[in-house]
Amino acid sequence: MADLQGVYARTEAGVAEIKARALDLTRKQRNLLIVIDGKNALGSFVKMAGCAPEQMDDVFGPLIEHGLIAPVIGTVNPALAQDAPPSGVPSPTLPPAAQELIALAERVFEKHAGPVVLKLEKAAASGADLLTAAESAAKLAKLTIDESKARDFLAEARRLMSA
């Protein structure tokens, strides 16, 4: 059975596959490839992959076999770290605009907000343009969560950022 506590990241081949769609991946495999982020344990993506935990081998295995993802060595699952902030609480070091976008994502996407929040946090921490990050996060949500919620999120994010 797949190590659901393991942390995996996309390889260069995985990034290329997302763009090229050269392999005959199932929708569940493609969704998992898109959301794997190198920070969260594989088990946190079970629902997004659209399968039960005991089915993760079928979804996860081919991604490893094709070299599209690889284990991240020396990482600590943030959810297991003692100093990790409680889930759903934005870091106080993020700019207020980023905190607003994260709160919006959590309201719109509810329990599925994790990958969207990670994208926004990463952009805010690197000083990237938050609107561009919100647009990118909406594309991810459209593919992996819900198209209408992604559209609503992006419209509200644009309104927030223009205010």
CSV table of C-alpha atoms in Angstrom, one decimal, residues 14 20 74 104 127 134:
chain,number,residue,atom,x,y,z
A,14,GLY,CA,5.9,15.5,-14.1
A,20,ALA,CA,2.2,17.8,-22.8
A,74,GLY,CA,14.3,15.0,4.7
A,104,LEU,CA,-11.9,33.8,0.7
A,127,GLY,CA,6.5,38.5,-3.0
A,134,ALA,CA,-5.2,33.9,-7.4
